[in-house]
Coordinates of C-alpha atoms in Angstrom, one line a residue:
M171 CA 0.0 0.0 0.0
A172 CA 1.5 3.4 -1.1
R173 CA 2.2 5.8 1.7
T174 CA 0.4 9.1 1.5
G175 CA 1.8 11.0 4.5
P176 CA 3.6 14.4 4.1
T177 CA 7.1 12.8 4.3
A178 CA 6.3 10.2 1.6
V179 CA 4.8 12.8 -0.6
A180 CA 7.8 15.0 -0.1
R181 CA 10.2 12.2 -1.1
R182 CA 8.2 11.5 -4.3
V183 CA 8.3 15.2 -5.2
L184 CA 12.0 15.4 -4.7
I185 CA 12.4 12.3 -6.8
W186 CA 10.5 13.9 -9.6
L187 CA 12.7 17.0 -9.4
G188 CA 15.7 14.7 -9.7
V189 CA 14.0 13.2 -12.8
I190 CA 13.6 16.7 -14.3
F191 CA 17.3 17.4 -13.8
L192 CA 18.3 14.1 -15.3
V193 CA 16.1 14.8 -18.4
L194 CA 17.6 18.3 -18.8
T195 CA 21.2 17.0 -18.3
G196 CA 20.6 14.1 -20.7
L197 CA 19.1 16.4 -23.3
L198 CA 22.0 18.7 -23.2
A199 CA 24.5 15.9 -23.2
G200 CA 22.8 14.4 -26.2
G201 CA 22.9 17.7 -28.0
T202 CA 26.6 18.1 -27.4
V203 CA 27.3 14.6 -28.8
W204 CA 24.9 14.5 -31.8
G205 CA 24.2 18.2 -32.3
N206 CA 25.8 21.6 -31.9
A207 CA 24.9 22.1 -28.3
S208 CA 27.4 23.2 -25.7
W209 CA 27.8 23.1 -21.9
V210 CA 28.6 26.8 -22.1
P211 CA 25.9 29.4 -22.8
K212 CA 26.1 31.2 -26.1
L213 CA 27.0 34.9 -25.7
A214 CA 25.4 37.8 -27.5
L215 CA 27.0 40.5 -29.6
D216 CA 27.9 42.8 -26.7
L217 CA 29.9 40.0 -25.0
E218 CA 31.2 37.9 -27.8
G219 CA 31.5 40.1 -30.8
G220 CA 30.4 39.1 -34.3
T221 CA 29.9 40.2 -37.8
Q222 CA 28.6 43.5 -39.1
M223 CA 27.2 43.7 -42.7
I224 CA 26.1 46.9 -44.5
L225 CA 23.5 46.1 -47.1
T226 CA 22.6 48.3 -50.0
P227 CA 19.1 47.7 -51.5
E228 CA 18.7 47.0 -55.1
V229 CA 15.5 47.8 -57.0
T230 CA 14.4 47.0 -60.5
G231 CA 13.4 49.6 -63.0
D232 CA 13.1 53.3 -62.0
K233 CA 11.4 52.7 -58.7
E234 CA 12.7 54.5 -55.6
I235 CA 12.7 53.2 -52.0
T236 CA 10.9 55.2 -49.4
E237 CA 11.7 55.3 -45.7
E238 CA 8.6 53.3 -44.9
Q239 CA 9.6 50.6 -47.3
L240 CA 13.1 50.4 -45.9
Q241 CA 11.6 50.1 -42.4
Q242 CA 9.5 47.2 -43.6
A243 CA 12.6 45.6 -45.0
V244 CA 14.3 45.9 -41.6
Q245 CA 11.3 44.2 -40.0
I246 CA 11.4 41.4 -42.4
I247 CA 15.2 40.9 -42.0
R248 CA 14.7 41.0 -38.2
Q249 CA 12.1 38.3 -38.4
R250 CA 14.3 36.1 -40.5
V251 CA 17.5 36.3 -38.5
D252 CA 15.9 36.7 -35.1
G253 CA 12.4 35.3 -35.2
S254 CA 12.3 34.5 -31.5
G255 CA 13.9 37.8 -30.5
V256 CA 16.5 36.3 -28.2
S257 CA 19.5 35.9 -30.5
E258 CA 20.4 39.5 -29.8
A259 CA 20.8 40.5 -33.5
E260 CA 20.8 44.2 -34.2
I261 CA 19.2 45.5 -37.5
T262 CA 19.1 49.2 -38.1
T263 CA 19.1 51.7 -41.0
Q264 CA 22.0 53.9 -42.0
S265 CA 22.0 57.2 -44.0
G266 CA 18.4 56.6 -44.9
D267 CA 19.1 54.0 -47.6
N268 CA 21.3 51.3 -46.2
V269 CA 20.6 48.5 -43.7
V270 CA 23.2 47.5 -41.0
V271 CA 22.9 44.0 -39.7
S272 CA 25.1 43.0 -36.7
L273 CA 25.0 39.3 -35.8
P274 CA 26.8 37.4 -33.0
G275 CA 29.5 35.0 -34.2
I276 CA 29.9 34.2 -37.9
P277 CA 26.7 34.0 -39.9
S278 CA 26.1 30.8 -41.9
A279 CA 25.6 30.8 -45.7
E280 CA 21.9 30.2 -45.1
T281 CA 21.7 33.3 -42.9
R282 CA 23.4 35.4 -45.5
Q283 CA 21.0 34.2 -48.1
L284 CA 18.0 35.1 -45.9
I285 CA 19.4 38.6 -45.4
Q286 CA 20.2 39.3 -49.0
T287 CA 17.1 37.9 -50.8
S288 CA 13.9 39.9 -51.1
A289 CA 10.6 38.6 -49.9
E290 CA 9.2 36.7 -52.8
L291 CA 5.4 36.9 -53.0
Q292 CA 3.6 34.5 -55.3
F293 CA 0.0 33.4 -56.1
R294 CA -0.3 29.7 -56.9
P295 CA -3.4 27.5 -57.4
V296 CA -4.0 24.8 -54.8
L297 CA -4.0 21.2 -56.0
K298 CA -4.0 19.2 -52.7
V299 CA -4.3 20.0 -49.0
G300 CA -3.6 17.7 -46.0
N301 CA -2.6 17.4 -42.4
G302 CA 0.8 18.8 -41.7
A303 CA 2.3 15.7 -40.1
P304 CA 4.4 13.5 -42.2
V305 CA 2.7 10.3 -43.3
P306 CA 4.2 7.2 -41.6
E307 CA 6.3 5.2 -44.0
N308 CA 4.1 2.1 -43.6
Q309 CA 1.1 4.2 -44.6
R310 CA 2.5 5.9 -47.6
T311 CA 1.2 5.3 -51.1
P312 CA 2.8 2.0 -52.4
E313 CA 5.1 2.3 -55.4
D314 CA 2.7 0.5 -57.7
Q315 CA -0.1 3.0 -56.8
L316 CA 1.9 6.2 -57.2
P317 CA 0.4 8.6 -59.9
T318 CA 1.8 8.4 -63.4
P319 CA 0.4 11.3 -65.4
S320 CA -0.6 10.2 -68.9
A321 CA -0.3 13.7 -70.4
E322 CA 1.4 17.0 -69.8
P323 CA -0.5 19.4 -67.6
T324 CA -2.5 21.9 -69.7
G325 CA -3.0 24.6 -66.9
A326 CA -1.8 25.6 -63.5
S327 CA -4.8 23.8 -61.8
D328 CA -4.3 20.6 -63.8
T329 CA -3.8 17.6 -61.4
N330 CA -1.4 16.1 -63.9
W331 CA 1.2 18.2 -62.1
I332 CA 1.1 15.6 -59.3
D333 CA 3.6 12.9 -60.3
A334 CA 5.2 10.1 -58.2
D335 CA 8.1 12.2 -57.0
L336 CA 5.9 15.2 -56.0
L337 CA 3.5 12.9 -54.0
K338 CA 6.4 11.3 -52.2
E339 CA 7.8 14.7 -51.3
Y340 CA 4.3 15.8 -50.1
E341 CA 3.8 12.7 -47.9
A342 CA 7.2 13.0 -46.3
L343 CA 6.8 16.8 -45.7
D344 CA 6.6 17.8 -42.0
C345 CA 4.6 21.0 -41.4
T346 CA 4.3 20.7 -37.7
G347 CA 6.1 22.7 -35.0
K348 CA 9.4 24.3 -35.9
A349 CA 9.7 22.2 -39.1
A350 CA 6.9 24.4 -40.6
N351 CA 9.2 27.5 -40.3
A352 CA 12.3 25.9 -41.8
P353 CA 13.9 27.8 -44.6
V354 CA 12.7 26.8 -48.1
E355 CA 14.9 26.5 -51.2
D356 CA 13.9 28.6 -54.2
K357 CA 11.6 26.5 -56.4
P358 CA 11.0 27.0 -60.2
L359 CA 8.2 29.4 -60.9
D360 CA 6.8 27.2 -63.7
Q361 CA 6.7 23.9 -61.7
A362 CA 4.3 22.5 -59.0
V363 CA 5.7 22.6 -55.4
V364 CA 4.9 21.5 -51.9
S365 CA 4.6 24.1 -49.1
C366 CA 3.6 24.5 -45.5
D367 CA 1.3 27.0 -43.8
P368 CA 3.0 27.6 -40.4
S369 CA -0.1 29.3 -38.9
T370 CA -2.4 26.3 -39.5
G371 CA 0.1 23.4 -39.7
A372 CA -1.5 22.4 -43.1
K373 CA 0.6 21.3 -46.1
Y374 CA -0.1 21.9 -49.7
I375 CA 0.6 20.8 -53.3
L376 CA 0.6 24.0 -55.4
G377 CA 0.6 24.6 -59.1
P378 CA 2.9 26.9 -60.9
V379 CA 3.1 30.7 -60.2
E380 CA 0.4 32.6 -62.0
V381 CA 0.7 36.1 -60.4
Q382 CA 3.8 37.5 -58.8
G383 CA 3.9 40.0 -55.9
D384 CA 5.4 42.8 -57.9
L385 CA 2.1 43.1 -59.7
I386 CA 0.4 44.4 -56.5
A387 CA 0.0 48.1 -56.5
D388 CA -1.1 48.3 -52.8
A389 CA -2.6 46.4 -49.9
S390 CA -4.7 47.5 -47.0
F391 CA -7.0 46.2 -44.3
G392 CA -10.4 47.3 -42.9
Q393 CA -13.8 46.2 -42.0
V394 CA -16.2 44.7 -44.6
Q395 CA -19.0 47.0 -45.6
N396 CA -22.3 46.3 -47.3
T397 CA -23.7 48.1 -50.3
T398 CA -24.9 51.0 -48.1
G399 CA -21.5 51.5 -46.5
A400 CA -22.4 50.1 -43.1
S401 CA -19.8 48.0 -41.4
L402 CA -20.5 44.3 -41.0
G403 CA -18.1 43.8 -38.1
Q404 CA -15.8 41.6 -40.1
W405 CA -12.1 42.3 -40.9
A406 CA -10.8 41.9 -44.5
V407 CA -7.6 42.4 -46.4
N408 CA -7.8 44.4 -49.7
I409 CA -5.5 43.9 -52.6
D410 CA -5.1 46.4 -55.5
F411 CA -3.3 45.0 -58.6
N412 CA -1.8 47.1 -61.3
N413 CA -3.0 46.8 -64.9
E414 CA -0.9 43.7 -65.7
G415 CA -1.8 42.1 -62.4
S416 CA -5.5 42.8 -62.9
A417 CA -5.6 41.1 -66.2
K418 CA -3.8 38.0 -64.9
F419 CA -5.8 37.8 -61.7
E420 CA -9.0 38.0 -63.8
Q421 CA -7.9 35.0 -65.8
V422 CA -7.0 33.0 -62.6
T423 CA -10.3 33.7 -60.8
S424 CA -12.3 33.0 -64.0
R425 CA -10.9 29.5 -63.9
L426 CA -10.9 28.9 -60.2
V427 CA -14.5 30.0 -59.6
S428 CA -15.7 27.0 -61.7
L429 CA -13.6 24.4 -59.8
D430 CA -14.8 22.4 -56.8
G431 CA -13.1 21.5 -53.5
V432 CA -9.6 22.7 -52.7
R433 CA -8.9 23.4 -56.4
N434 CA -11.1 26.5 -55.9
Q435 CA -8.5 28.0 -53.7
F436 CA -5.4 30.0 -54.5
A437 CA -2.4 30.2 -52.2
I438 CA -0.6 33.4 -51.3
V439 CA 3.0 32.3 -50.8
L440 CA 5.7 34.4 -49.1
D441 CA 9.3 33.2 -48.9
G442 CA 8.1 29.7 -49.9
K443 CA 5.5 29.5 -47.1
V444 CA 1.7 29.8 -47.5
I445 CA 0.4 32.8 -45.6
S446 CA -3.2 32.5 -46.8
A447 CA -5.2 30.2 -49.1
P448 CA -8.7 31.8 -49.7
Q449 CA -11.5 30.4 -51.8
T450 CA -12.5 32.1 -55.0
N451 CA -16.1 33.3 -54.7
S452 CA -16.3 35.4 -57.9
V453 CA -14.4 36.6 -60.9
I454 CA -12.2 39.6 -60.0
S455 CA -12.1 41.7 -63.1
N456 CA -11.2 45.2 -61.8
G457 CA -8.0 44.3 -60.0
D458 CA -9.5 45.0 -56.5
A459 CA -9.6 41.7 -54.5
Q460 CA -10.8 41.3 -51.0
I461 CA -9.8 38.4 -48.7
T462 CA -12.2 37.6 -45.8
G463 CA -12.6 34.8 -43.3
G464 CA -11.9 34.8 -39.6
F465 CA -9.5 37.8 -39.5
T466 CA -8.9 39.9 -36.4
E467 CA -7.6 43.4 -36.7
E468 CA -4.1 42.2 -35.9
T469 CA -4.0 39.3 -38.3
A470 CA -5.6 41.5 -41.1
R471 CA -2.9 44.1 -40.5
A472 CA -0.1 41.5 -40.6
L473 CA -1.3 40.0 -43.8
S474 CA -1.7 43.4 -45.5
E475 CA 1.8 44.4 -44.5
Q476 CA 3.2 41.1 -45.9
L477 CA 1.4 41.7 -49.2
K478 CA 2.5 45.3 -49.3
Y479 CA 6.1 44.2 -48.7
G480 CA 5.8 41.5 -51.3
A481 CA 5.0 44.1 -53.8
L482 CA 8.4 45.7 -53.2
P483 CA 11.0 44.1 -55.5
I484 CA 13.9 44.6 -53.1
S485 CA 17.0 42.5 -52.8
F486 CA 20.2 43.5 -51.0
E487 CA 23.8 43.5 -51.9
I488 CA 26.5 43.2 -49.1
Q489 CA 28.4 46.4 -49.5
S490 CA 30.9 45.7 -46.7
E491 CA 31.4 43.0 -44.0
N492 CA 33.5 43.4 -40.9
Q493 CA 34.3 41.4 -37.8
I494 CA 33.5 43.5 -34.7
S495 CA 34.7 43.0 -31.2
A496 CA 32.6 42.8 -28.2
T497 CA 31.0 46.1 -27.4
L498 CA 31.3 45.6 -23.7
G499 CA 34.0 43.0 -23.4
E500 CA 35.3 40.8 -20.7
D501 CA 35.8 43.6 -18.2
Q502 CA 32.1 44.5 -18.1
L503 CA 31.1 40.9 -18.0
R504 CA 33.5 40.3 -15.1
S505 CA 32.0 43.3 -13.4
G506 CA 28.5 42.1 -13.9
L507 CA 29.4 38.6 -12.6
L508 CA 31.1 40.2 -9.6
A509 CA 28.0 42.2 -8.8
G510 CA 25.9 39.1 -9.0
A511 CA 28.4 37.2 -6.7
I512 CA 28.3 40.1 -4.2
G513 CA 24.5 40.1 -4.3
L514 CA 24.3 36.4 -3.8
L515 CA 26.8 36.5 -0.9
L516 CA 24.7 39.2 0.8
V517 CA 21.6 37.1 0.4
V518 CA 23.4 34.1 1.9
V519 CA 24.8 36.1 4.8
Y520 CA 21.4 37.6 5.6
S521 CA 19.7 34.2 5.4
L522 CA 22.2 32.6 7.8
L523 CA 22.1 35.5 10.3
Q524 CA 18.3 35.7 10.2
Y525 CA 17.4 32.0 9.9
R526 CA 20.5 30.2 11.2
A527 CA 20.5 26.6 9.9
L528 CA 17.2 27.2 8.2
G529 CA 19.2 29.6 6.0
F530 CA 21.0 26.7 4.4
V531 CA 17.7 25.7 2.9
T532 CA 17.7 29.0 1.1
V533 CA 21.2 28.5 -0.1
A534 CA 20.4 25.0 -1.4
S535 CA 17.3 26.3 -3.1
L536 CA 19.3 29.1 -4.8
V537 CA 21.8 26.5 -6.0
V538 CA 19.1 24.3 -7.4
A539 CA 17.4 27.2 -9.1
G540 CA 20.8 28.4 -10.5
V541 CA 21.7 24.9 -11.9
M542 CA 18.2 24.6 -13.5
T543 CA 18.4 28.0 -15.1
Y544 CA 21.9 27.4 -16.4
L545 CA 20.8 24.1 -18.0
A546 CA 17.8 25.8 -19.5
I547 CA 19.9 28.6 -21.0
C548 CA 22.3 26.2 -22.5
I549 CA 19.5 24.1 -24.0
L550 CA 17.7 27.2 -25.4
G551 CA 21.0 28.4 -26.9
W552 CA 21.1 25.1 -28.8
T553 CA 17.4 24.9 -29.8
E554 CA 16.3 28.5 -30.0
N555 CA 19.7 30.3 -30.6
Y556 CA 19.2 32.1 -27.3
R557 CA 22.3 34.2 -26.5
L558 CA 23.1 35.7 -23.1
S559 CA 23.8 39.4 -23.2
L560 CA 24.8 41.7 -20.4
A561 CA 21.1 42.6 -20.1
G562 CA 20.4 38.9 -19.6
V563 CA 23.1 38.8 -16.9
A564 CA 21.3 41.7 -15.2
G565 CA 18.1 39.7 -15.3
L566 CA 19.8 36.8 -13.6
I567 CA 21.1 39.1 -10.9
V568 CA 17.7 40.6 -10.3
A569 CA 16.3 37.1 -10.1
I570 CA 18.5 36.3 -7.1
G571 CA 16.6 38.7 -4.9
Q572 CA 13.2 37.7 -6.3
T573 CA 14.0 34.0 -5.7
A574 CA 15.2 34.6 -2.1
D575 CA 12.0 36.6 -1.5
S576 CA 9.9 33.5 -2.1
F577 CA 11.8 31.6 0.6
I578 CA 11.6 34.5 3.1
V579 CA 7.8 34.7 2.7
Y580 CA 7.5 30.9 3.4
F581 CA 9.8 31.0 6.4
E582 CA 8.0 33.9 8.0
R583 CA 4.7 32.2 7.6
I584 CA 6.1 29.2 9.4
R585 CA 7.4 31.4 12.2
D586 CA 4.0 33.0 12.5
E587 CA 2.4 29.6 12.8
L588 CA 4.9 28.7 15.6
R589 CA 3.9 31.9 17.5
D590 CA 0.3 30.9 17.2
G591 CA 1.1 27.8 19.2
R592 CA 1.4 25.1 16.6
G593 CA 4.1 22.4 16.5
L594 CA 6.7 22.6 13.7
V595 CA 5.1 19.9 11.5
S596 CA 1.8 21.6 11.6
A597 CA 3.4 25.0 11.2
V598 CA 5.1 23.9 8.0
E599 CA 1.9 22.7 6.4
N600 CA -0.2 25.6 7.5
G601 CA 2.5 28.1 6.7
W602 CA 2.8 26.6 3.2
R603 CA -0.9 26.9 2.6
R604 CA -0.7 30.6 3.4
A605 CA 2.6 31.3 1.7
K606 CA 2.0 29.6 -1.6
Q607 CA -0.8 32.0 -2.5
T608 CA 1.6 35.0 -1.9
V609 CA 4.4 33.3 -3.9
L610 CA 2.1 32.5 -6.8
A611 CA 0.7 36.1 -6.9
S612 CA 4.2 37.5 -6.8
K613 CA 5.5 35.2 -9.6
A614 CA 2.4 35.9 -11.7
V615 CA 3.2 39.6 -11.6
N616 CA 6.9 38.9 -12.5
L617 CA 5.8 36.7 -15.4
L618 CA 3.3 39.2 -16.6
A619 CA 5.8 42.0 -16.5
A620 CA 8.4 39.9 -18.4
I621 CA 5.9 38.9 -21.1
V622 CA 4.7 42.5 -21.7
L623 CA 8.3 43.7 -21.8
Y624 CA 9.3 40.9 -24.2
F625 CA 6.6 41.7 -26.7
V626 CA 6.9 45.5 -26.7
A627 CA 10.7 45.7 -26.8
V628 CA 13.5 44.6 -29.1
G629 CA 17.1 43.8 -28.8
N630 CA 18.8 43.6 -25.4
V631 CA 15.6 44.5 -23.6
R632 CA 13.9 41.4 -24.9
G633 CA 16.8 39.3 -23.7
F634 CA 16.4 40.8 -20.2
A635 CA 12.7 40.1 -20.2
F636 CA 13.2 36.6 -21.5
T637 CA 15.8 35.8 -18.7
L638 CA 13.5 37.4 -16.1
G639 CA 10.6 35.2 -17.1
L640 CA 12.8 32.1 -17.3
T641 CA 14.0 32.6 -13.7
A642 CA 10.5 33.2 -12.5
V643 CA 9.4 29.8 -13.8
A644 CA 12.5 28.1 -12.3
D645 CA 11.8 29.8 -9.0
L646 CA 8.3 28.4 -8.9
I647 CA 9.5 24.9 -9.7
V648 CA 12.2 25.1 -7.0
V649 CA 9.8 26.4 -4.3
F650 CA 7.2 23.8 -5.0
M651 CA 9.4 20.8 -5.7
F652 CA 12.5 21.5 -3.5
T653 CA 12.0 24.0 -0.7
H654 CA 8.6 22.9 0.6
P655 CA 9.4 19.1 0.5
T656 CA 12.8 19.7 2.1
L657 CA 11.1 21.6 5.0
Q658 CA 8.5 18.8 5.3
M659 CA 11.3 16.3 5.9
L660 CA 13.4 18.6 8.2
A661 CA 10.4 19.3 10.4
R662 CA 10.5 15.7 11.6
T663 CA 14.2 15.8 12.6
R664 CA 15.2 16.4 16.2
F665 CA 17.4 19.4 15.3
F666 CA 14.6 21.4 13.7
G667 CA 11.6 19.9 15.3
G668 CA 13.1 20.3 18.8
G669 CA 13.8 24.0 18.2
H670 CA 17.6 23.8 18.5
K671 CA 19.2 27.3 19.1
L672 CA 21.0 27.1 15.8
S673 CA 18.0 25.8 13.8
G674 CA 16.4 29.3 13.3
L675 CA 13.3 28.0 15.0
D676 CA 14.4 28.4 18.6
P677 CA 11.2 29.2 20.7
E678 CA 13.2 31.5 22.9
R679 CA 14.5 33.5 20.0
L680 CA 11.0 33.7 18.5
G681 CA 9.7 35.0 21.8
V682 CA 7.6 31.8 22.4
V683 CA 7.3 30.2 25.9
P684 CA 5.4 27.1 26.9
L685 CA 2.3 27.7 29.0
Y686 CA 0.5 25.1 31.0
R687 CA -2.9 24.2 29.7
G688 CA -3.9 21.7 32.3
G689 CA -4.0 17.9 32.1
G690 CA -0.3 17.7 31.8
K691 CA -0.3 19.6 28.4
F692 CA 1.6 22.6 27.3
R693 CA 1.2 25.0 24.4
N694 CA 3.5 27.6 22.9
T695 CA 2.5 31.2 22.9
V696 CA 4.1 34.6 22.4
E697 CA 5.8 35.8 25.6
R698 CA 3.7 38.6 27.1
T699 CA 6.1 40.3 29.5
P700 CA 9.3 41.1 27.8
P701 CA 12.4 40.5 29.9
K702 CA 14.4 43.6 30.7
S703 CA 17.8 42.6 29.5
G704 CA 19.9 40.0 27.7
K705 CA 19.1 37.7 24.8
N706 CA 15.6 37.1 26.0
A707 CA 14.9 40.9 25.8
A708 CA 15.9 40.9 22.1
A709 CA 13.8 37.8 21.4
A710 CA 10.8 39.3 23.1
G711 CA 11.3 42.5 21.3
E712 CA 11.4 40.6 18.0
A713 CA 8.2 38.7 19.0
G714 CA 6.5 41.9 19.9
R715 CA 7.3 43.5 16.5
R716 CA 5.9 40.5 14.7
Q717 CA 2.6 40.2 16.7
T718 CA -0.6 40.7 14.8
I719 CA -3.1 43.4 15.9
A720 CA -5.3 40.7 17.5
E721 CA -2.3 39.3 19.4
R722 CA -1.3 42.7 20.7
R723 CA -4.8 43.4 21.9
M724 CA -5.0 40.0 23.6
A725 CA -1.7 40.7 25.3
E726 CA -2.8 44.1 26.5
E727 CA -6.1 42.7 27.8
T728 CA -4.2 40.0 29.7
E729 CA -1.7 42.5 31.2
R730 CA -4.6 44.7 32.2
H731 CA -6.4 41.7 33.7
D732 CA -3.2 40.6 35.6
S733 CA -2.7 44.2 36.8
M734 CA -6.2 44.4 38.2
A735 CA -5.9 41.0 39.8
G736 CA -2.7 42.1 41.4
S737 CA -4.3 45.3 42.8
S738 CA -7.2 43.3 44.1
K739 CA -4.9 40.9 45.9
G740 CA -3.0 43.9 47.4
S741 CA -6.2 45.4 48.7
E742 CA -7.2 42.1 50.3
R743 CA -3.9 41.9 52.1
E744 CA -4.3 45.4 53.5
D745 CA -7.8 44.5 54.7
N746 CA -6.5 41.5 56.5

């Protein structure tokens, strides 16, 4: 029969915490052996240095680039090289017409390609749609049943585009999770291709390109209106084609509107990814197309900006490339780590002075939280290209105080319960029930602040917010899975349970004295009459400061009652 007491539960929780550490360590070890992971965190541009590239935009024809279009290009490049916002890349404009890209380390060939190429917008007809997960090998179409087109395709929507090789590629394609956002090689415009929609996880077989993005004159978003001009409360994206685009789009919609099923759809493809695949409801002859269907204001704005940028035929040439040293260097990093070490030392000294041996639980909890955060940073550096900047180091330093604050709240709740007359085992359980609500509320505020800061900021500030949020999660895990179970077990030891003077739970130091309840029983209560000198005076003063209003009133009433009783006895003696 499984044990369900607090000690047994505490052991199981500690075992699960050990399992989490084993999983994190094993994952990182596997990454170092079979991947490009490292036991050392990746450093950002300000600490490691990297590569700075100055890009000059190239345009076709006699078109000129506006400041707005250049800013859109900067946003696209930032999304490409720093999609998660934690690799600490810096992308800015220079002299109003150049783009400066500063990346940590040495950029790969793929990254260079992403930076230089323009956002290529295409309209392709849909031939097949399916679930984004790759088809298991034992369920894929057998070789003897693979399609073998008997004739050359006669149009972009002709299913004869789907041959054996294309269907194999489609069934093996993985459009789930991160795989959906993997870079895509340039595909021939006059051939059918497979593609993913990262927003829905669907995968497609698409026909050849029929309309290219440079034929879009403008794109906007707004609410759908009826014939009288009244808003229908539905968001839409509006596309305006130029003359050539209008003629081509009319031909496409004239064909698609007569087709059934998924072949009635056309896919809008940006950088090889499907960003929308609307159905064709009517022939668009005037070049003004409108896309509707489940948009919010934010999603409609995002799609319109993608379409607008896709209409800009920009590519970039690397004008110059230089290796740059760390902007802050080892001295600043050393100073930051020294500041963190001093802060940590002060927290440890305070904990040991204030809580005696109980302070070692704080120290152990900080060590556990630190190791967990370190492993997480290394794993995120491997999987998400997270890089630790000086701002991130500052987030770790701030987290020391926030983490210690959780333990202090818990310890003080336990002390309050002891002053109320409970034994240590009961005080730990009741103190935890009261403390965990405060801890959860505090960490919820920290996480909310980190999330808001992450989404409204860029660059180093996002790194700071990310680190702050990561440490808040680690703090919660440690408090719930290490600190509380550890105290549950320590409460049953003679050293802590007996209130040893060095335990931090000494009744005398807490201002608690045993009072006789009758029947051979005693209970602990706050000492009412403070001693006048010595260590007991300091303990009683500490107890007095920590009394609740109700406790103070009770003590005052008791003192008044005792005083009146003493006066009454004195009067009786005089009468006698």
